[in-house]
CSV table of C-alpha atoms and ligand atoms in Angstrom, one decimal:
chain,number,residue,atom,x,y,z
A,16,MET,CA,0.0,0.0,0.0
A,17,ALA,CA,1.5,3.4,-1.0
A,18,VAL,CA,0.7,6.2,1.4
A,19,GLN,CA,1.6,9.8,0.5
A,20,ALA,CA,1.4,12.9,2.6
A,21,VAL,CA,0.0,15.9,0.7
A,22,GLN,CA,0.6,19.4,1.5
A,23,ALA,CA,-2.4,20.9,3.2
A,24,VAL,CA,-1.1,24.6,2.9
A,25,GLN,CA,-3.3,25.4,0.0
A,26,ALA,CA,-6.5,24.1,1.6
A,27,VAL,CA,-5.9,26.4,4.6
A,28,GLN,CA,-5.6,29.5,2.4
A,29,GLU,CA,-8.8,28.7,0.6
A,30,VAL,CA,-11.0,28.4,3.8
A,31,PRO,CA,-13.1,31.2,5.4
A,32,ALA,CA,-11.5,31.8,8.7
A,33,VAL,CA,-14.7,30.8,10.5
A,34,GLN,CA,-15.0,27.5,9.1
A,35,ALA,CA,-12.1,24.9,9.4
A,36,VAL,CA,-11.8,22.4,6.5
A,37,PRO,CA,-11.9,18.9,7.9
A,38,GLN,CA,-8.8,17.0,7.2
A,39,ARG,CA,-9.4,14.4,4.5
A,40,THR,CA,-8.1,11.0,3.8
A,41,VAL,CA,-8.6,9.6,0.4
A,42,ILE,CA,-8.6,5.9,-0.2
A,43,GLU,CA,-8.5,4.6,-3.8
A,44,ASN,CA,-8.4,1.5,-6.0
A,45,CYS,CA,-9.8,-1.1,-3.5
A,46,SER,CA,-12.8,-3.5,-3.7
A,47,ILE,CA,-15.6,-1.9,-1.2
A,48,ALA,CA,-18.4,-3.8,0.3
A,49,THR,CA,-20.6,-1.1,1.8
A,50,VAL,CA,-23.0,-3.4,3.6
A,51,ASP,CA,-25.7,-0.6,2.9
A,52,ALA,CA,-29.3,-1.5,2.5
A,53,HIS,CA,-28.7,-2.7,-1.1
A,54,ASP,CA,-25.4,-4.4,-0.4
A,55,SER,CA,-23.8,-2.1,-2.9
A,56,GLU,CA,-20.3,-3.1,-4.0
A,57,HIS,CA,-17.5,-1.6,-6.0
A,58,ALA,CA,-14.9,-3.7,-7.8
A,59,ARG,CA,-12.5,-0.8,-7.8
A,60,GLY,CA,-13.7,2.3,-6.0
A,61,HIS,CA,-12.8,5.0,-3.6
A,62,ILE,CA,-13.7,6.3,-0.1
A,63,VAL,CA,-13.1,9.9,1.1
A,64,VAL,CA,-13.1,10.5,4.9
A,65,ALA,CA,-13.4,14.1,6.2
A,66,GLY,CA,-12.7,14.4,9.9
A,67,ASN,CA,-14.6,11.7,11.6
A,68,ARG,CA,-17.2,11.2,8.7
A,69,ILE,CA,-17.4,9.3,5.5
A,70,GLU,CA,-17.7,12.1,3.0
A,71,SER,CA,-18.2,9.9,-0.1
A,72,VAL,CA,-18.1,6.2,-1.3
A,73,GLY,CA,-18.2,5.2,-4.7
A,74,PRO,CA,-16.8,3.5,-8.0
A,75,GLY,CA,-13.6,4.7,-9.6
A,76,PRO,CA,-11.3,7.4,-8.3
A,77,ALA,CA,-12.2,10.0,-5.7
A,78,PRO,CA,-13.6,13.3,-6.9
A,79,GLN,CA,-10.9,15.7,-8.2
A,80,GLY,CA,-10.0,19.1,-6.5
A,81,LEU,CA,-10.7,17.9,-2.8
A,82,SER,CA,-9.1,20.4,-0.3
A,83,GLY,CA,-7.6,19.5,3.0
A,84,VAL,CA,-6.2,16.2,1.9
A,85,VAL,CA,-3.5,15.1,4.3
A,86,ARG,CA,-3.3,11.5,3.3
A,87,ARG,CA,-3.8,9.7,0.0
A,88,ILE,CA,-3.8,5.9,0.1
A,89,ASP,CA,-3.6,3.5,-2.9
A,90,ALA,CA,-5.4,0.4,-1.6
A,91,THR,CA,-4.9,-1.8,-4.5
A,92,GLY,CA,-5.2,-5.5,-3.4
A,93,HIS,CA,-7.6,-4.6,-0.5
A,94,LEU,CA,-11.2,-5.0,0.4
A,95,ALA,CA,-12.7,-2.1,2.3
A,96,THR,CA,-15.6,-2.9,4.8
A,97,PRO,CA,-17.4,-1.3,7.7
A,98,GLY,CA,-15.4,-1.9,10.9
A,99,LEU,CA,-16.6,-5.0,12.7
A,100,VAL,CA,-18.8,-4.5,15.7
A,101,ASN,CA,-18.5,-6.8,18.6
A,102,THR,CA,-21.8,-7.3,20.5
A,103,HIS,CA,-20.9,-9.6,23.4
A,104,HIS,CA,-17.7,-10.0,25.5
A,105,HIS,CA,-16.4,-10.3,28.9
A,106,PHE,CA,-12.9,-8.6,28.9
A,107,TYR,CA,-11.8,-9.8,32.4
A,108,GLN,CA,-11.5,-13.3,31.2
A,109,TRP,CA,-8.5,-12.6,29.2
A,110,ILE,CA,-6.5,-13.4,32.1
A,111,THR,CA,-8.5,-16.9,32.7
A,112,ARG,CA,-8.1,-18.3,29.3
A,113,GLY,CA,-7.4,-22.1,28.8
A,114,LEU,CA,-9.2,-23.1,32.0
A,115,ALA,CA,-12.0,-25.5,32.4
A,116,THR,CA,-11.5,-26.5,28.8
A,117,ASP,CA,-13.9,-29.6,28.7
A,118,HIS,CA,-16.9,-28.3,30.7
A,119,ASN,CA,-20.4,-27.4,29.9
A,120,LEU,CA,-21.5,-23.8,30.8
A,121,PHE,CA,-22.7,-24.5,34.4
A,122,ASP,CA,-19.9,-26.6,35.2
A,123,TRP,CA,-17.3,-24.1,33.7
A,124,LEU,CA,-19.0,-21.3,35.7
A,125,VAL,CA,-18.8,-23.2,38.9
A,126,ALA,CA,-15.2,-24.0,38.3
A,127,LEU,CA,-14.2,-20.3,37.5
A,128,TYR,CA,-16.4,-18.2,39.7
A,129,PRO,CA,-14.1,-18.4,42.9
A,130,THR,CA,-11.1,-17.2,40.6
A,131,TRP,CA,-13.2,-14.4,39.1
A,132,ALA,CA,-14.2,-13.3,42.6
A,133,ARG,CA,-10.6,-12.4,43.3
A,134,LEU,CA,-10.4,-9.8,40.4
A,135,ASP,CA,-8.9,-6.4,41.3
A,136,GLU,CA,-8.6,-3.1,39.4
A,137,PRO,CA,-5.1,-3.8,37.9
A,138,MET,CA,-6.2,-7.2,36.8
A,139,VAL,CA,-9.3,-5.8,35.1
A,140,ARG,CA,-7.4,-2.9,33.5
A,141,ALA,CA,-4.7,-5.4,32.0
A,142,ALA,CA,-7.5,-7.9,30.9
A,143,ALA,CA,-9.3,-5.2,29.2
A,144,GLN,CA,-6.2,-3.9,27.3
A,145,GLY,CA,-5.5,-7.6,26.1
A,146,SER,CA,-9.1,-8.0,25.1
A,147,LEU,CA,-9.2,-4.7,23.3
A,148,ALA,CA,-5.9,-5.1,21.5
A,149,MET,CA,-6.6,-8.6,20.1
A,150,MET,CA,-10.0,-7.4,18.7
A,151,ALA,CA,-8.8,-4.0,17.4
A,152,ARG,CA,-6.0,-5.6,15.6
A,153,GLY,CA,-8.5,-8.0,13.9
A,154,GLY,CA,-10.7,-5.2,12.5
A,155,VAL,CA,-13.0,-4.5,15.5
A,156,THR,CA,-13.8,-0.7,15.6
A,157,THR,CA,-16.7,-1.0,18.0
A,158,ALA,CA,-16.2,-3.1,21.1
A,159,MET,CA,-18.4,-4.0,24.0
A,160,ASP,CA,-17.8,-5.3,27.4
A,161,HIS,CA,-20.4,-7.0,29.6
A,162,HIS,CA,-18.7,-6.8,33.1
A,163,TYR,CA,-20.7,-8.3,35.8
A,164,VAL,CA,-18.1,-9.3,38.4
A,165,HIS,CA,-17.7,-6.6,41.1
A,166,PRO,CA,-15.8,-8.1,44.0
A,167,ARG,CA,-16.1,-6.0,47.2
A,168,GLY,CA,-13.4,-3.6,47.6
A,169,SER,CA,-12.2,-4.1,44.0
A,170,GLY,CA,-11.9,-0.5,42.9
A,171,ASP,CA,-13.4,1.6,39.9
A,172,LEU,CA,-13.6,-1.5,37.5
A,173,SER,CA,-15.9,0.5,35.1
A,174,GLY,CA,-13.7,3.5,35.0
A,175,ALA,CA,-10.6,1.2,34.4
A,176,ILE,CA,-12.4,-0.6,31.5
A,177,ILE,CA,-13.5,2.6,29.9
A,178,GLY,CA,-10.1,4.2,30.2
A,179,ALA,CA,-8.5,1.1,28.3
A,180,ALA,CA,-10.9,1.5,25.6
A,181,ARG,CA,-10.2,5.1,25.2
A,182,ASP,CA,-6.6,4.6,25.3
A,183,MET,CA,-6.9,2.1,22.5
A,184,GLY,CA,-9.1,4.5,20.5
A,185,VAL,CA,-11.9,2.2,19.7
A,186,ARG,CA,-15.7,2.9,20.0
A,187,PHE,CA,-17.1,1.1,23.2
A,188,THR,CA,-20.1,0.1,25.0
A,189,LEU,CA,-19.9,-0.8,28.5
A,190,ALA,CA,-22.6,-3.2,29.6
A,191,ARG,CA,-22.5,-2.7,33.5
A,192,GLY,CA,-23.4,-6.2,34.7
A,193,SER,CA,-24.4,-7.4,38.1
A,194,MET,CA,-25.2,-10.5,39.9
A,195,ASP,CA,-27.2,-10.8,43.2
A,196,ARG,CA,-28.6,-14.2,43.2
A,197,GLY,CA,-26.0,-16.2,45.1
A,198,GLU,CA,-26.2,-19.8,46.2
A,199,LYS,CA,-28.1,-19.2,49.2
A,200,ASP,CA,-30.9,-17.8,46.9
A,201,GLY,CA,-30.7,-20.6,44.6
A,202,GLY,CA,-28.5,-19.0,42.0
A,203,LEU,CA,-25.2,-20.4,40.5
A,204,PRO,CA,-22.5,-17.9,41.7
A,205,PRO,CA,-20.9,-18.3,45.3
A,206,ASP,CA,-22.5,-15.7,47.7
A,207,PHE,CA,-19.2,-13.9,48.1
A,208,ALA,CA,-19.2,-13.1,44.5
A,209,VAL,CA,-22.4,-11.2,44.1
A,210,GLU,CA,-23.5,-7.6,45.0
A,211,THR,CA,-26.8,-6.5,46.9
A,212,LEU,CA,-29.9,-5.6,44.9
A,213,ASP,CA,-29.6,-1.9,46.0
A,214,GLY,CA,-25.9,-1.8,45.7
A,215,ALA,CA,-25.9,-3.1,41.9
A,216,LEU,CA,-28.5,-0.7,40.9
A,217,ALA,CA,-27.1,2.3,42.5
A,218,ALA,CA,-23.6,1.5,40.9
A,219,THR,CA,-25.2,0.9,37.5
A,220,GLU,CA,-27.0,4.1,37.8
A,221,ALA,CA,-23.8,5.9,38.8
A,222,THR,CA,-21.8,4.4,35.9
A,223,VAL,CA,-24.5,5.5,33.4
A,224,ASP,CA,-24.4,9.1,34.8
A,225,ALA,CA,-20.6,9.3,34.7
A,226,HIS,CA,-19.9,7.7,31.4
A,227,HIS,CA,-22.8,7.3,28.9
A,228,ASP,CA,-22.8,9.6,26.0
A,229,ALA,CA,-25.8,9.8,23.8
A,230,SER,CA,-24.4,12.0,21.0
A,231,PHE,CA,-24.3,10.8,17.3
A,232,ASP,CA,-20.3,10.2,17.4
A,233,ALA,CA,-20.2,9.0,21.0
A,234,MET,CA,-17.1,6.9,21.7
A,235,THR,CA,-18.5,5.5,25.0
A,236,GLN,CA,-22.0,4.2,25.8
A,237,VAL,CA,-23.2,2.5,28.8
A,238,ALA,CA,-26.1,-0.4,28.9
A,239,VAL,CA,-27.7,-1.7,32.0
A,240,ALA,CA,-26.8,-5.5,32.1
A,241,PRO,CA,-27.7,-7.9,35.0
A,242,CYS,CA,-25.9,-11.1,34.1
A,243,SER,CA,-28.4,-13.9,33.6
A,244,PRO,CA,-31.7,-15.4,35.1
A,245,PHE,CA,-29.6,-18.0,37.1
A,246,SER,CA,-27.4,-15.3,38.9
A,247,VAL,CA,-29.7,-12.4,39.2
A,248,SER,CA,-33.0,-11.8,41.2
A,249,THR,CA,-36.4,-11.2,39.5
A,250,GLU,CA,-36.2,-7.6,41.3
A,251,LEU,CA,-33.0,-6.7,39.7
A,252,MET,CA,-34.1,-7.7,36.2
A,253,SER,CA,-37.4,-5.7,36.8
A,254,GLN,CA,-35.9,-2.8,38.4
A,255,GLY,CA,-32.8,-2.8,35.9
A,256,ALA,CA,-35.3,-2.5,33.2
A,257,GLU,CA,-37.0,0.4,34.7
A,258,LEU,CA,-33.6,2.1,35.4
A,259,ALA,CA,-32.3,1.6,31.7
A,260,ARG,CA,-35.6,3.2,30.3
A,261,ARG,CA,-35.6,6.1,32.9
A,262,LYS,CA,-31.9,6.8,31.6
A,263,GLY,CA,-32.8,6.2,28.1
A,264,VAL,CA,-30.0,3.4,27.5
A,265,ARG,CA,-30.0,0.0,26.4
A,266,LEU,CA,-30.4,-3.3,28.2
A,267,HIS,CA,-28.3,-6.4,27.8
A,268,THR,CA,-28.2,-9.9,29.4
A,269,HIS,CA,-27.5,-13.6,28.6
A,270,GLY,CA,-30.6,-15.6,27.4
A,271,SER,CA,-31.4,-19.1,26.3
A,272,GLU,CA,-27.9,-20.2,26.3
A,273,THR,CA,-28.3,-23.8,27.5
A,274,MET,CA,-30.7,-26.7,28.3
A,275,GLU,CA,-29.7,-26.3,31.9
A,276,GLU,CA,-30.7,-22.7,31.9
A,277,GLU,CA,-34.1,-23.4,30.4
A,278,ARG,CA,-34.6,-26.2,33.1
A,279,PHE,CA,-33.5,-23.8,35.7
A,280,CYS,CA,-36.1,-21.1,34.7
A,281,LYS,CA,-39.0,-23.6,34.5
A,282,GLU,CA,-38.3,-25.0,37.8
A,283,LEU,CA,-37.8,-21.4,39.7
A,284,PHE,CA,-40.2,-19.4,37.6
A,285,GLY,CA,-42.5,-21.9,36.1
A,286,VAL,CA,-41.8,-20.7,32.6
A,287,GLY,CA,-39.0,-20.7,29.9
A,288,PRO,CA,-36.5,-17.9,29.6
A,289,THR,CA,-38.4,-16.0,27.0
A,290,ALA,CA,-41.5,-15.8,28.9
A,291,TYR,CA,-39.5,-14.9,32.0
A,292,PHE,CA,-37.9,-12.2,30.1
A,293,GLU,CA,-41.2,-10.8,28.9
A,294,SER,CA,-42.6,-10.8,32.5
A,295,THR,CA,-39.6,-8.8,33.7
A,296,GLY,CA,-39.7,-6.1,30.9
A,297,TRP,CA,-36.8,-7.7,29.1
A,298,LEU,CA,-38.3,-7.8,25.5
A,299,GLY,CA,-38.2,-4.7,23.4
A,300,ASP,CA,-36.3,-2.9,20.7
A,301,ASP,CA,-33.8,-1.5,23.3
A,302,VAL,CA,-32.8,-5.0,24.3
A,303,TRP,CA,-30.1,-7.2,23.1
A,304,MET,CA,-29.4,-10.7,24.5
A,305,ALA,CA,-26.4,-13.0,24.1
A,306,HIS,CA,-26.7,-16.6,22.7
A,307,CYS,CA,-30.4,-17.3,22.4
A,308,VAL,CA,-29.5,-20.8,21.4
A,309,HIS,CA,-32.6,-22.7,22.8
A,310,MET,CA,-35.4,-20.7,21.0
A,311,ASN,CA,-38.6,-22.3,19.6
A,312,ASP,CA,-40.7,-20.7,16.9
A,313,SER,CA,-42.8,-18.8,19.4
A,314,ASP,CA,-39.6,-17.4,21.1
A,315,ILE,CA,-38.4,-16.2,17.8
A,316,ALA,CA,-41.6,-14.7,17.0
A,317,ALA,CA,-41.6,-12.8,20.3
A,318,PHE,CA,-38.1,-11.4,19.5
A,319,ALA,CA,-39.3,-10.3,16.1
A,320,ARG,CA,-42.6,-8.7,17.3
A,321,THR,CA,-40.7,-6.7,20.0
A,322,GLY,CA,-37.5,-6.0,17.9
A,323,THR,CA,-35.3,-7.6,20.7
A,324,GLY,CA,-31.9,-8.1,19.2
A,325,VAL,CA,-29.5,-11.2,19.6
A,326,ALA,CA,-25.6,-11.4,19.9
A,327,HIS,CA,-24.8,-14.7,18.2
A,328,CYS,CA,-21.6,-16.3,19.6
A,329,PRO,CA,-20.9,-19.4,17.5
A,330,SER,CA,-17.4,-20.3,18.8
A,331,SER,CA,-18.5,-20.0,22.5
A,332,ASN,CA,-21.6,-22.0,22.0
A,333,ALA,CA,-19.5,-24.5,20.3
A,334,ARG,CA,-16.8,-24.6,23.1
A,335,LEU,CA,-19.3,-25.1,25.8
A,336,ALA,CA,-21.4,-27.6,23.7
A,337,ALA,CA,-24.4,-25.3,24.3
A,338,GLY,CA,-26.0,-25.9,20.8
A,339,ILE,CA,-26.4,-23.7,17.7
A,340,ALA,CA,-28.6,-20.9,17.6
A,341,ARG,CA,-31.3,-20.6,14.8
A,342,VAL,CA,-29.7,-17.7,13.0
A,343,PRO,CA,-31.2,-18.2,9.7
A,344,ASP,CA,-34.7,-18.5,11.1
A,345,MET,CA,-34.1,-15.3,13.2
A,346,LEU,CA,-33.1,-13.5,10.1
A,347,ALA,CA,-36.1,-14.7,8.3
A,348,ALA,CA,-38.3,-13.6,11.1
A,349,GLY,CA,-36.9,-10.1,11.0
A,350,VAL,CA,-34.9,-10.5,14.6
A,351,PRO,CA,-31.8,-8.1,14.6
A,352,VAL,CA,-28.8,-10.4,14.9
A,353,GLY,CA,-25.1,-9.2,15.6
A,354,LEU,CA,-22.0,-11.3,16.3
A,355,GLY,CA,-20.1,-11.6,19.5
A,356,VAL,CA,-16.8,-13.3,20.6
A,357,ASP,CA,-18.2,-14.0,24.2
A,358,GLY,CA,-15.6,-14.0,27.0
A,359,THR,CA,-12.2,-15.4,26.1
A,360,ALA,CA,-12.5,-18.0,28.9
A,361,SER,CA,-15.0,-19.7,26.4
A,362,ASN,CA,-13.4,-18.4,23.2
A,363,GLU,CA,-9.8,-18.2,23.6
A,364,SER,CA,-9.1,-16.5,20.3
A,365,GLY,CA,-11.0,-13.4,21.2
A,366,GLU,CA,-11.1,-12.4,17.6
A,367,LEU,CA,-14.4,-11.5,15.9
A,368,HIS,CA,-13.3,-11.9,12.3
A,369,THR,CA,-13.2,-15.6,12.8
A,370,GLU,CA,-16.9,-15.4,14.0
A,371,LEU,CA,-17.9,-14.3,10.6
A,372,ARG,CA,-16.7,-17.8,9.3
A,373,ASN,CA,-17.8,-19.8,12.1
A,374,ALA,CA,-21.4,-18.3,12.0
A,375,LEU,CA,-21.5,-19.2,8.5
A,376,LEU,CA,-20.1,-22.9,8.9
A,377,ILE,CA,-21.9,-23.7,12.0
A,378,ASN,CA,-25.3,-22.4,10.8
A,379,ARG,CA,-24.9,-24.8,7.6
A,380,LEU,CA,-24.2,-27.6,10.0
A,381,GLY,CA,-27.1,-26.7,12.5
A,382,THR,CA,-29.6,-26.6,9.6
A,383,ARG,CA,-27.9,-29.0,7.2
A,384,ARG,CA,-28.6,-26.5,4.5
A,385,GLU,CA,-25.7,-25.5,2.2
A,386,ALA,CA,-27.0,-22.1,1.7
A,387,ALA,CA,-28.4,-21.5,5.2
A,388,LEU,CA,-26.1,-18.3,5.5
A,389,ASN,CA,-23.9,-17.0,2.8
A,390,ALA,CA,-20.6,-14.8,2.9
A,391,ARG,CA,-22.6,-11.5,2.6
A,392,GLN,CA,-25.0,-12.3,5.2
A,393,ALA,CA,-22.0,-13.3,7.5
A,394,LEU,CA,-20.4,-9.9,6.9
A,395,ARG,CA,-23.6,-8.1,7.6
A,396,LEU,CA,-24.1,-9.9,10.8
A,397,GLY,CA,-20.6,-8.7,12.0
A,398,THR,CA,-21.0,-5.1,10.8
A,399,TYR,CA,-24.4,-3.5,10.3
A,400,GLY,CA,-26.2,-6.3,12.3
A,401,GLY,CA,-24.0,-5.4,15.3
A,402,ALA,CA,-24.6,-1.8,14.9
A,403,ARG,CA,-28.3,-2.4,14.9
A,404,VAL,CA,-28.2,-4.6,17.9
A,405,LEU,CA,-26.2,-1.8,19.9
A,406,GLY,CA,-28.8,0.8,18.7
A,407,ARG,CA,-26.3,2.6,16.5
A,408,ALA,CA,-27.3,1.7,12.9
A,409,ASP,CA,-27.7,5.4,11.9
A,410,GLN,CA,-24.0,6.1,12.8
A,411,ILE,CA,-21.9,3.0,12.1
A,412,GLY,CA,-22.1,-0.4,10.5
A,413,SER,CA,-22.1,0.5,6.8
A,414,LEU,CA,-20.0,2.7,4.5
A,415,GLU,CA,-22.4,5.5,3.5
A,416,ALA,CA,-21.8,9.1,3.2
A,417,GLY,CA,-22.6,11.0,6.4
A,418,LYS,CA,-21.7,8.0,8.7
A,419,LEU,CA,-19.0,7.9,11.1
A,420,ALA,CA,-15.6,6.9,9.6
A,421,ASP,CA,-15.3,3.4,11.1
A,422,LEU,CA,-13.8,1.2,8.3
A,423,VAL,CA,-11.3,-1.6,7.6
A,424,LEU,CA,-8.9,-2.3,4.7
A,425,TRP,CA,-8.3,-6.0,4.7
A,426,LYS,CA,-5.2,-7.2,2.7
A,427,LEU,CA,-6.2,-9.7,0.2
A,428,ASP,CA,-3.4,-10.0,-2.3
A,429,THR,CA,-1.0,-12.4,-0.5
A,430,LEU,CA,-0.6,-16.0,-0.4
A,431,ALA,CA,-3.8,-16.8,1.8
A,432,HIS,CA,-6.3,-15.0,-0.5
A,433,SER,CA,-4.8,-14.0,-3.9
A,434,SER,CA,-6.3,-16.9,-5.7
A,435,ILE,CA,-9.8,-16.2,-4.7
A,436,ALA,CA,-11.6,-13.9,-7.0
A,437,ASP,CA,-14.5,-12.6,-4.9
A,438,PRO,CA,-13.1,-10.5,-2.2
A,439,VAL,CA,-16.1,-11.0,0.2
A,440,THR,CA,-15.7,-14.8,-0.2
A,441,ALA,CA,-11.9,-14.4,0.5
A,442,LEU,CA,-12.6,-12.5,3.6
A,443,VAL,CA,-15.3,-14.7,5.0
A,444,PHE,CA,-14.4,-18.4,3.8
A,445,GLY,CA,-10.6,-17.7,3.7
A,446,ALA,CA,-7.9,-17.3,6.5
A,447,ALA,CA,-8.0,-14.3,8.8
A,448,ALA,CA,-7.0,-11.5,6.7
A,449,PRO,CA,-4.3,-9.0,7.7
A,450,VAL,CA,-5.5,-5.5,8.5
A,451,THR,CA,-3.6,-2.7,6.7
A,452,LEU,CA,-5.6,0.1,8.1
A,453,SER,CA,-8.3,0.3,10.6
A,454,LEU,CA,-10.0,3.8,11.1
A,455,VAL,CA,-12.2,4.6,14.1
A,456,ASP,CA,-13.9,8.0,14.0
A,457,GLY,CA,-11.3,8.8,11.3
A,458,ARG,CA,-8.3,8.0,13.3
A,459,PRO,CA,-6.0,5.1,12.6
A,460,VAL,CA,-6.1,2.4,15.2
A,461,VAL,CA,-4.3,-0.2,13.0
A,462,GLU,CA,-1.6,0.4,10.4
A,463,ASP,CA,0.1,-2.5,8.5
A,464,ASN,CA,-1.3,-5.1,10.9
A,465,HIS,CA,0.1,-3.2,14.0
A,466,LEU,CA,-1.7,-1.3,16.6
A,467,THR,CA,-0.8,2.3,16.5
A,468,THR,CA,-2.3,3.5,19.8
A,469,VAL,CA,-0.8,1.2,22.3
A,470,ASP,CA,2.2,-1.0,22.8
A,471,GLU,CA,1.1,-4.5,21.8
A,472,GLU,CA,4.2,-6.2,23.5
A,473,ALA,CA,3.7,-4.3,26.8
A,474,ILE,CA,0.1,-5.6,27.0
A,475,ALA,CA,1.3,-9.1,26.3
A,476,ARG,CA,3.6,-8.8,29.3
A,477,VAL,CA,1.2,-7.2,31.7
A,478,THR,CA,-1.7,-9.6,30.9
A,479,ARG,CA,0.7,-12.6,31.4
A,480,ASP,CA,1.7,-11.1,34.8
A,481,GLU,CA,-1.7,-10.4,36.0
A,482,ALA,CA,-2.9,-13.8,35.0
A,483,ARG,CA,-0.1,-15.3,37.0
A,484,ARG,CA,-1.0,-13.0,39.9
A,485,LEU,CA,-4.7,-14.0,39.7
A,486,ALA,CA,-3.9,-17.5,39.7
A,487,ARG,CA,-1.7,-17.4,42.6
A,488,ILE,CA,-4.2,-15.5,44.7
A,489,ALA,CA,-6.9,-17.8,43.7
A,490,ALA,CA,-4.8,-20.9,44.7
A,491,GLY,CA,-4.3,-19.2,48.0
A,492,ALA,CA,-0.6,-18.8,47.5
B,551,ZN,ZN1,-21.3,-14.1,27.9
C-alpha cells in the first residue's frame, strides 16, 4: 500500500476563517463492500473520509479538487468494509483463558467463579487492554464489554475498562453487569461473588451518569446489564429494566444459552427464559441478548415482534457444547442479529473476524442446508447487524456518506487469499486477513497489521503477569 502525505497549506488558504476544513483521507483502488441497504459493492472504488465522517463512497477514483487532503492511500489489493462491531464479550476473562476446557456452561462457571471473585482493578485493566488489543488488530472498531463481576473493594472497574478503551481509540459500549442471586438464593454464583440488589442498581446508575454519551459520534456508551436469570434476582431484572428506560440507555443480558438454563427457569419461575424475560420487561427494541440458542418458533416470533436483538456467539456456543442458535430462522423472522466473541474463557481467540466464518459454517451444519447463510450475510452480521443490535445503525455499520468513519482495509493480495476472485468470499471463507488500516472515528487504530495507539508487547507482558498473579491469589498462595 502506498501512502503519500500531501501538503495541506493550499487548503488552509482557501477556507474562510470561521470554518475549518476537515482533514481528508482519500482511499482509492480497493474493492468495497458497503453493507448498505442494497449491499452495494464496487470492484474498484474510492472512499473519502473528512474529519470523523465518511464524505463519499463510490466506484472509480475519488472526486478531483478535494481540499484539505492530508493522506492519499492506494489500496490496490484490498477490500474495504465497515469496521467490525462486537456485541458480546467479557474482557476480564482474558486473564483466565485456557481453563476448564472440557466443561459445559454451568460446570465451567462453577469452576471459574471462585477465581473471578478475586479480581482487582489492575487485573481488570490489563485484561481489558488484552481483549481490546486482540479485537482491534483484527478489524473490530466498536467493542463492548459485559462486565458483571464486582468483588467488594475491587475499585473502579468500570472506569478502568472505559479508560482502556479510550486509550486504544475504539468505539465502546460498557454493559454494566451485575449479579445478586448467590447460592443461598438458589443461584449459581457463590454468595461472596455477588452484589446486593440496591448496591448493584446504584452502581449501575452511577456508571450511566458518569460515562454514557448519547451523541451521534459517541465513543463511550453504557448499557444496563444484569448477568443472567440464574445469577440475578427477579427484582434486579425488573428494576434494572426500569432504570435503563428512565435513563434512556439499552439493556443487555444472557438468554436461552443452554438446556440447563431452560430447566432452571422452568423450575424456579414456572416458565422458559423468553416468557420470563417478557414478564420482567426484558423484551423490546432497546434490548439485546447474548446466545439465544434454545429458542422455539414462538420465542423467535416474540423477539421479532418486539425488536429484541441477539448477539450470536458461535465459537463460545461450540466450546461449551451449548448448541446452535437458529440464526437463519431469526433473520427470516426479522430479528436483529449481531456477532459476539463472548468472553475469552470460552473463546480463547478473542477475535471477531473468525466469528464471521464460524457463524456461516456452524449454521450450515445446524440446519444441514448448504446456503443457510452466505458470505455477505455473515459480513452483515458482523457489521451492520451489530450496529443495529447496539442501537447505532444510523451512525456505524455500513460505508455510507454521512456515517462515522469506522472502516477496515483487509489485505487480500497475499498467498492466503490472492487466488480467490471474490473479495467478500475471500474474507469470510478464507484465513484471517491482515488489517492494513483500521480507522475509528476517522483516526488510525491499526496500520500495516500493528496497533498504532498502544504497545502490543507491553500489553502481552502485563496480561501474562496479571494472569499469574490472579492464579496465585486464587490458589491461596
Ligand atoms: Zn457471555
